[in-house]
Short mmCIF file of C-alpha atoms and ligand atoms in Angstrom, two decimals:
data_model
loop_
_atom_site.label_atom_id
_atom_site.label_comp_id
_atom_site.label_asym_id
_atom_site.label_seq_id
_atom_site.Cartn_x
_atom_site.Cartn_y
_atom_site.Cartn_z
CA MET A 1 0.00 0.00 0.00
CA THR A 2 1.27 3.48 -0.75
CA LYS A 3 1.82 5.64 2.29
CA GLN A 4 -0.56 8.49 2.92
CA ARG A 5 1.07 11.77 2.07
CA VAL A 6 0.36 14.61 4.43
CA LEU A 7 1.33 18.12 3.37
CA THR A 8 0.97 21.51 4.96
CA GLY A 9 2.57 24.92 4.81
CA ILE A 10 2.82 27.96 7.03
CA THR A 11 2.88 31.43 5.55
CA THR A 12 6.05 33.27 6.57
CA SER A 13 4.53 36.60 7.47
CA GLY A 14 4.67 36.55 11.25
CA THR A 15 6.05 35.13 14.46
CA PRO A 16 4.67 31.73 15.52
CA HIS A 17 2.32 31.96 18.50
CA LEU A 18 0.71 29.53 20.92
CA GLY A 19 -2.31 29.19 18.61
CA ASN A 20 -0.11 28.06 15.69
CA TYR A 21 1.65 25.64 18.01
CA VAL A 22 -1.43 24.02 19.50
CA GLY A 23 -3.53 24.14 16.35
CA ALA A 24 -1.03 23.20 13.67
CA ILE A 25 2.62 22.59 14.50
CA ARG A 26 2.31 20.29 17.51
CA PRO A 27 -0.26 17.96 15.87
CA ALA A 28 1.68 17.97 12.58
CA ILE A 29 4.91 16.91 14.26
CA GLU A 30 3.08 14.23 16.25
CA SER A 31 1.40 12.80 13.16
CA SER A 32 4.67 12.86 11.20
CA ARG A 33 6.12 10.22 13.52
CA ALA A 34 3.70 7.49 12.37
CA ASN A 35 5.13 4.86 10.06
CA ASP A 36 2.33 4.86 7.54
CA VAL A 37 2.64 8.53 6.60
CA GLU A 38 5.02 10.61 4.55
CA SER A 39 4.95 14.22 5.60
CA PHE A 40 5.78 17.33 3.60
CA PHE A 41 6.02 20.52 5.64
CA PHE A 42 7.08 23.78 4.12
CA LEU A 43 7.56 27.50 4.59
CA ALA A 44 5.09 29.27 2.32
CA ASP A 45 7.19 32.32 1.53
CA TYR A 46 5.55 33.00 -1.84
CA HIS A 47 2.24 33.17 -0.01
CA ALA A 48 3.78 35.64 2.39
CA LEU A 49 4.41 38.07 -0.48
CA ILE A 50 0.66 38.34 -0.97
CA LYS A 51 0.13 39.79 2.49
CA ALA A 52 3.39 41.48 3.38
CA GLN A 53 5.63 43.83 1.44
CA ASP A 54 8.20 44.16 4.18
CA PRO A 55 11.33 42.24 3.11
CA GLU A 56 12.85 42.23 6.61
CA LEU A 57 9.66 40.85 8.09
CA ILE A 58 9.45 38.05 5.55
CA HIS A 59 13.09 37.16 5.97
CA ARG A 60 12.88 37.17 9.76
CA SER A 61 9.61 35.24 9.80
CA THR A 62 11.05 32.55 7.52
CA MET A 63 13.88 32.06 9.96
CA GLU A 64 11.60 32.05 12.99
CA ILE A 65 9.16 29.56 11.54
CA ALA A 66 11.93 27.24 10.34
CA ALA A 67 13.66 27.42 13.74
CA THR A 68 10.33 26.70 15.43
CA TRP A 69 9.69 23.46 13.55
CA LEU A 70 13.25 22.32 14.17
CA ALA A 71 13.31 23.31 17.84
CA LEU A 72 10.10 21.39 18.42
CA GLY A 73 11.76 18.20 17.28
CA LEU A 74 10.78 17.79 13.65
CA ASP A 75 12.72 14.83 12.27
CA THR A 76 13.98 16.13 8.95
CA ASP A 77 15.33 12.70 8.00
CA LYS A 78 11.82 11.32 8.03
CA VAL A 79 9.89 14.39 6.91
CA THR A 80 10.52 16.48 3.79
CA PHE A 81 10.95 20.00 5.14
CA TYR A 82 11.56 22.82 2.67
CA ARG A 83 11.00 26.41 1.66
CA GLN A 84 8.47 26.91 -1.12
CA SER A 85 10.68 29.35 -3.03
CA ASP A 86 13.47 26.77 -3.24
CA ILE A 87 11.27 24.61 -5.44
CA PRO A 88 11.01 26.41 -8.82
CA GLU A 89 8.78 23.62 -10.10
CA ILE A 90 6.03 24.95 -7.85
CA THR A 91 5.86 28.25 -9.71
CA GLU A 92 6.03 26.51 -13.04
CA LEU A 93 3.19 24.23 -12.04
CA THR A 94 1.26 27.29 -10.87
CA TRP A 95 1.09 28.44 -14.47
CA PHE A 96 -0.13 25.09 -15.78
CA LEU A 97 -2.82 25.15 -13.12
CA THR A 98 -3.69 28.79 -13.73
CA CYS A 99 -4.58 27.77 -17.27
CA MET A 100 -6.87 25.08 -15.85
CA THR A 101 -8.59 27.31 -13.30
CA ALA A 102 -11.97 28.87 -14.01
CA LYS A 103 -11.95 32.54 -13.17
CA GLY A 104 -15.43 32.08 -11.75
CA LEU A 105 -14.04 29.61 -9.22
CA MET A 106 -11.54 32.19 -8.00
CA ASN A 107 -14.29 34.83 -7.78
CA ARG A 108 -15.84 32.64 -5.09
CA ALA A 109 -12.75 32.37 -2.87
CA HIS A 110 -13.55 33.62 0.66
CA ALA A 111 -10.40 35.69 1.12
CA TYR A 112 -10.92 37.52 -2.17
CA LYS A 113 -14.64 37.99 -1.56
CA ALA A 114 -13.95 39.40 1.89
CA ALA A 115 -11.53 41.93 0.39
CA VAL A 116 -14.11 43.01 -2.21
CA GLN A 117 -16.77 43.28 0.48
CA ALA A 118 -14.51 45.41 2.66
CA ASN A 119 -13.92 47.74 -0.30
CA GLU A 120 -17.63 48.02 -0.99
CA ASP A 121 -18.37 48.69 2.68
CA ALA A 122 -15.77 51.45 2.63
CA GLY A 123 -17.27 52.97 -0.51
CA GLU A 124 -14.14 52.14 -2.51
CA ASP A 125 -13.85 50.63 -5.95
CA ALA A 126 -14.41 46.85 -5.63
CA ASP A 127 -10.87 46.12 -6.86
CA PHE A 128 -9.12 48.66 -4.66
CA ALA A 129 -5.72 47.34 -3.49
CA ILE A 130 -6.51 43.80 -4.62
CA THR A 131 -3.54 42.24 -6.38
CA MET A 132 -3.50 39.32 -8.77
CA GLY A 133 -1.51 37.57 -6.05
CA LEU A 134 -4.48 37.70 -3.71
CA PHE A 135 -6.87 36.73 -6.46
CA SER A 136 -4.75 33.77 -7.60
CA TYR A 137 -3.69 32.68 -4.11
CA PRO A 138 -5.68 29.42 -4.30
CA VAL A 139 -3.88 28.43 -7.53
CA LEU A 140 -0.47 28.76 -5.89
CA MET A 141 -1.76 26.74 -2.96
CA ALA A 142 -3.08 24.10 -5.37
CA ALA A 143 0.39 23.87 -6.90
CA ASP A 144 1.93 23.36 -3.45
CA ILE A 145 -0.40 20.48 -2.83
CA LEU A 146 -0.49 18.85 -6.26
CA MET A 147 3.26 19.12 -6.83
CA PHE A 148 3.77 16.34 -4.30
CA ASN A 149 0.52 14.47 -4.87
CA ALA A 150 -0.48 14.81 -1.25
CA HIS A 151 -3.58 12.97 -0.02
CA GLN A 152 -4.26 14.82 3.20
CA ILE A 153 -3.93 18.49 3.95
CA PRO A 154 -4.21 19.40 7.64
CA VAL A 155 -5.57 22.94 7.74
CA GLY A 156 -7.73 25.26 9.77
CA ARG A 157 -11.38 25.74 8.78
CA ASP A 158 -10.60 28.89 6.85
CA GLN A 159 -8.48 26.88 4.41
CA ILE A 160 -10.92 24.08 3.58
CA GLN A 161 -12.24 25.93 0.57
CA HIS A 162 -8.73 26.30 -0.84
CA VAL A 163 -8.12 22.56 -0.62
CA GLU A 164 -11.42 21.94 -2.36
CA MET A 165 -10.36 24.33 -5.10
CA ALA A 166 -7.09 22.40 -5.48
CA ARG A 167 -9.18 19.30 -5.93
CA ASP A 168 -11.34 20.93 -8.62
CA VAL A 169 -8.30 22.15 -10.51
CA ALA A 170 -6.64 18.73 -10.25
CA GLN A 171 -9.74 17.10 -11.63
CA ARG A 172 -9.84 19.42 -14.57
CA PHE A 173 -6.16 18.88 -15.32
CA ASN A 174 -6.59 15.11 -15.09
CA HIS A 175 -9.57 15.29 -17.39
CA HIS A 176 -7.59 17.13 -20.06
CA PHE A 177 -4.16 15.57 -19.75
CA GLY A 178 -4.50 12.19 -18.02
CA GLU A 179 -4.60 11.00 -14.43
CA HIS A 180 -1.55 12.78 -13.06
CA PHE A 181 -2.82 14.17 -9.81
CA VAL A 182 -4.09 12.64 -6.62
CA LEU A 183 -7.24 14.43 -5.43
CA PRO A 184 -6.36 15.97 -2.05
CA LYS A 185 -8.61 16.17 1.00
CA ALA A 186 -8.62 18.76 3.76
CA LEU A 187 -8.02 17.27 7.18
CA VAL A 188 -9.65 19.29 9.93
CA ASP A 189 -9.09 17.88 13.36
CA ASP A 190 -11.94 18.80 15.70
CA LYS A 191 -9.98 17.61 18.70
CA VAL A 192 -7.29 20.18 18.10
CA ALA A 193 -8.02 23.38 19.95
CA VAL A 194 -8.51 26.73 18.28
CA LEU A 195 -6.85 28.80 20.95
CA GLN A 196 -8.31 32.01 22.33
CA GLY A 197 -6.10 35.06 22.41
CA LEU A 198 -5.51 37.70 25.08
CA ASP A 199 -8.90 39.31 24.38
CA GLY A 200 -10.85 36.04 24.21
CA ARG A 201 -11.26 36.10 20.42
CA LYS A 202 -9.48 33.48 18.31
CA MET A 203 -5.71 33.90 18.77
CA SER A 204 -4.63 35.46 15.51
CA LYS A 205 -1.94 37.74 14.21
CA SER A 206 -4.61 39.84 12.52
CA TYR A 207 -6.27 40.59 15.87
CA GLY A 208 -2.98 41.46 17.57
CA ASN A 209 -3.96 39.26 20.53
CA THR A 210 -1.32 36.55 20.35
CA ILE A 211 1.14 35.07 22.79
CA PRO A 212 4.31 34.40 20.79
CA LEU A 213 5.53 30.84 21.22
CA PHE A 214 9.12 31.37 22.28
CA LEU A 215 9.03 34.42 24.50
CA ASN A 216 11.57 34.39 27.29
CA GLU A 217 10.16 33.48 30.68
CA LYS A 218 9.67 37.00 31.85
CA ALA A 219 7.84 38.07 28.70
CA LEU A 220 5.75 34.91 28.69
CA LYS A 221 4.66 35.63 32.26
CA LYS A 222 3.81 39.19 31.27
CA HIS A 223 1.69 38.07 28.30
CA ILE A 224 -0.16 35.48 30.35
CA ASN A 225 -0.92 38.17 32.91
CA LYS A 226 -2.48 40.24 30.14
CA ILE A 227 -5.11 37.59 29.29
CA ASN A 228 -8.53 39.16 29.74
CA THR A 229 -10.49 38.06 32.80
CA ASN A 230 -13.58 39.32 34.58
CA LEU A 231 -13.67 41.14 37.91
CA LEU A 232 -14.47 38.17 40.13
CA GLU A 233 -12.38 38.11 43.30
CA PRO A 234 -10.46 35.16 44.76
CA GLY A 235 -12.95 32.94 46.55
CA GLU A 236 -15.72 33.58 44.05
CA PRO A 237 -16.48 30.59 41.77
CA LYS A 238 -15.53 31.14 38.14
CA ASP A 239 -16.80 29.70 34.88
CA PRO A 240 -14.01 27.74 33.18
CA ASP A 241 -15.87 27.42 29.90
CA THR A 242 -15.89 31.13 29.15
CA SER A 243 -12.31 31.72 30.29
CA ALA A 244 -9.34 32.05 27.95
CA VAL A 245 -7.08 31.16 30.89
CA PHE A 246 -8.85 27.84 31.29
CA GLN A 247 -9.01 27.22 27.57
CA ILE A 248 -5.27 27.66 27.12
CA TRP A 249 -4.71 25.52 30.21
CA GLN A 250 -6.70 22.75 28.60
CA ALA A 251 -4.57 22.83 25.46
CA PHE A 252 -1.43 22.11 27.49
CA ALA A 253 -2.74 20.00 30.35
CA THR A 254 -3.38 16.29 30.76
CA GLU A 255 -7.01 15.27 31.27
CA GLN A 256 -6.34 14.90 34.96
CA GLN A 257 -4.86 18.38 35.22
CA THR A 258 -7.83 19.79 33.33
CA LEU A 259 -10.25 18.22 35.80
CA GLU A 260 -8.26 19.60 38.68
CA MET A 261 -8.28 23.11 37.23
CA ARG A 262 -12.03 22.86 36.65
CA GLU A 263 -12.38 22.13 40.33
CA GLN A 264 -10.13 25.02 41.28
CA PHE A 265 -12.33 27.34 39.20
CA ALA A 266 -15.42 26.07 41.02
CA ASN A 267 -13.62 26.66 44.30
CA GLY A 268 -12.85 30.25 43.41
CA ILE A 269 -9.18 30.21 42.47
CA GLY A 270 -7.97 33.82 42.04
CA TRP A 271 -7.08 34.97 38.53
CA GLY A 272 -3.52 35.75 39.60
CA GLU A 273 -3.03 32.24 40.92
CA ALA A 274 -4.66 30.62 37.88
CA LYS A 275 -2.34 32.59 35.62
CA ARG A 276 0.67 31.67 37.72
CA GLN A 277 -0.18 27.98 37.31
CA LEU A 278 -0.83 28.48 33.59
CA PHE A 279 2.60 30.05 33.19
CA GLU A 280 4.25 27.10 34.96
CA LEU A 281 2.45 24.61 32.74
CA VAL A 282 3.13 26.34 29.43
CA ASN A 283 6.68 27.19 30.37
CA GLY A 284 7.29 23.59 31.40
CA GLU A 285 6.19 22.29 28.02
CA LEU A 286 8.17 24.86 26.04
CA SER A 287 11.35 25.57 27.94
CA GLU A 288 13.60 22.94 26.35
CA ALA A 289 12.39 23.76 22.87
CA ARG A 290 12.91 27.44 23.63
CA ALA A 291 16.58 26.84 24.41
CA ARG A 292 16.99 25.00 21.10
CA TYR A 293 15.10 27.78 19.31
CA GLU A 294 17.36 30.45 20.73
CA ALA A 295 20.45 28.49 19.71
CA LEU A 296 19.14 27.99 16.17
CA MET A 297 18.27 31.67 15.83
CA GLN A 298 21.93 32.40 16.60
CA THR A 299 23.08 30.09 13.80
CA PRO A 300 21.07 30.88 10.67
CA SER A 301 23.60 28.99 8.55
CA GLU A 302 22.56 25.79 10.26
CA ILE A 303 18.91 26.42 9.44
CA GLU A 304 19.81 27.34 5.88
CA GLN A 305 21.77 24.11 5.49
CA ILE A 306 18.80 22.04 6.65
CA LEU A 307 16.49 23.87 4.25
CA GLN A 308 18.90 23.32 1.37
CA GLU A 309 18.98 19.62 2.11
CA GLY A 310 15.19 19.63 2.26
CA ALA A 311 15.05 21.33 -1.12
CA VAL A 312 17.30 18.70 -2.68
CA LYS A 313 15.05 15.98 -1.32
CA ALA A 314 11.86 17.70 -2.45
CA ARG A 315 13.21 18.50 -5.89
CA ARG A 316 14.12 14.89 -6.57
CA GLU A 317 10.36 14.46 -6.82
CA SER A 318 9.21 17.75 -8.15
CA SER A 319 11.66 17.93 -11.04
CA ALA A 320 10.86 14.43 -12.26
CA PHE A 321 7.13 15.01 -11.90
CA LEU A 322 7.25 18.36 -13.62
CA ALA A 323 9.06 16.80 -16.58
CA THR A 324 6.14 14.39 -16.92
CA LEU A 325 3.63 17.23 -16.66
CA ARG A 326 5.42 19.35 -19.26
CA HIS A 327 5.30 16.43 -21.62
CA ALA A 328 1.64 15.85 -20.85
CA VAL A 329 0.62 19.38 -21.79
CA GLY A 330 2.67 19.32 -24.99
CA ILE A 331 5.76 21.21 -23.92
CA ARG A 332 8.35 18.82 -25.29
CA PRO A 333 11.69 18.85 -27.09
CA LEU A 334 11.24 19.00 -30.84
CA ALA A 335 13.72 16.28 -31.56
N1 LIG B 1 -2.57 29.33 2.82
C1 LIG B 1 -2.17 28.63 4.02
C2 LIG B 1 -2.44 29.51 5.24
O1 LIG B 1 -2.43 30.73 5.15
C3 LIG B 1 -0.72 28.26 3.98
C4 LIG B 1 -0.46 27.35 2.84
C5 LIG B 1 0.14 27.67 1.66
C6 LIG B 1 -0.80 25.98 2.77
N2 LIG B 1 0.19 26.57 0.87
C7 LIG B 1 -0.38 25.53 1.50
C8 LIG B 1 -1.45 25.09 3.65
C9 LIG B 1 -0.59 24.21 1.09
C10 LIG B 1 -1.64 23.79 3.22
C11 LIG B 1 -1.23 23.35 1.95
O2 LIG B 1 -2.68 28.97 6.30
#
C-alpha cells in the first residue's frame, strides 16, 4: 500500500504563536512520527508576499518559523521540510494550473470575496488594493499540494475551501491531460483546539492578541498576565468554559490536570493564581524547545543548510514530476 502523504505549509509573514503551536505545528509533528505517513512541511514564503511587502519581516519570519519546527523536534530525515521558493517547479506548475482554473471559481474564494466586500463597505472601488496575487492565491496553494501528490492536507477551517479548489483544478487537469494528480482532501481535526487570544477572540496575528511561542520566561509571564479576565475576586467561583485562561490551560494539560483546574475554578481560584499555574504549565512544556530555538536563531547557517537539504530531497520528486507534466501538456523537445 502506498503511504498516505500529508502536506501543509505555514505562511512566513509573522512570528509563531501559541495558537499556531497548539492548532497546527504540535499535531503535525506528532502525526509525522507514524510509520504509515510521509509528511511534507514547508515554509510558504511565496504566499507571504501576498500579504506582506516588508522584506525584513518576511526574511525574519522565515527564519523564525523554520527554527520553530526544528526546535520542536521535527525529524527532517523522516519528513521532507523545505522552503516553497526553493522549489522552482512549484511556480512553473502554478502556471499550468492557472490555465486550468476557471476565473469564476476564484471569484468565489472567501479571502478575495472578503476583500471586495470590505472595499464596498468602505465605498471604494471593488478592486481597490486587490492584487492578482491575492486573487490567484488558491492556484499557488493548489500547486503546493499537487506538486507532491499529497492525499491529506491538515488545515484550519478557513483553508478548507482552498483545498477543495485544489481538488477541482486537479480534476480538470486530469480530465484534459491524463490522471496525473491525486485528489487531495482537507483534514480538519476537531480535537485540536482553536486557541483564544488575550482578548478572548481566536488567537490570531490579525487581531494582535497573540502570545508568541518562544518568548523568554519574563515576557511569557507578562503576556499570560495580560489575558482578559472578569472582575471576580479570589474565593468567588468562576466559569471555566468562558475563560481564555482555562481554555489555554486545557490545550497544554493532561485530562487529569484539566479536571483539577475545573475544580479550582469552582472553588474560586484567584485569577492571579490561575495565571501563575498556567505560566508554569506552558513554560514547562516549552522551555527545552525554547533553548533549542534560541540556539538555532543564533546560527542561521545551520537552518539554511537544513532547508537546502530539504530542497534537494523535495526536488528529486518535483523535477521528475514536472518533466512528466510538461510532456503531458505538450511542452516537449522538438527532436
Ligand atoms: N494558505 C495557508 C495559510 O495561510 C498556507 C499554505 C500555503 C498551505 N500553501 C499551502 C497550507 C498548502 C496547506 C497546503 O494557512
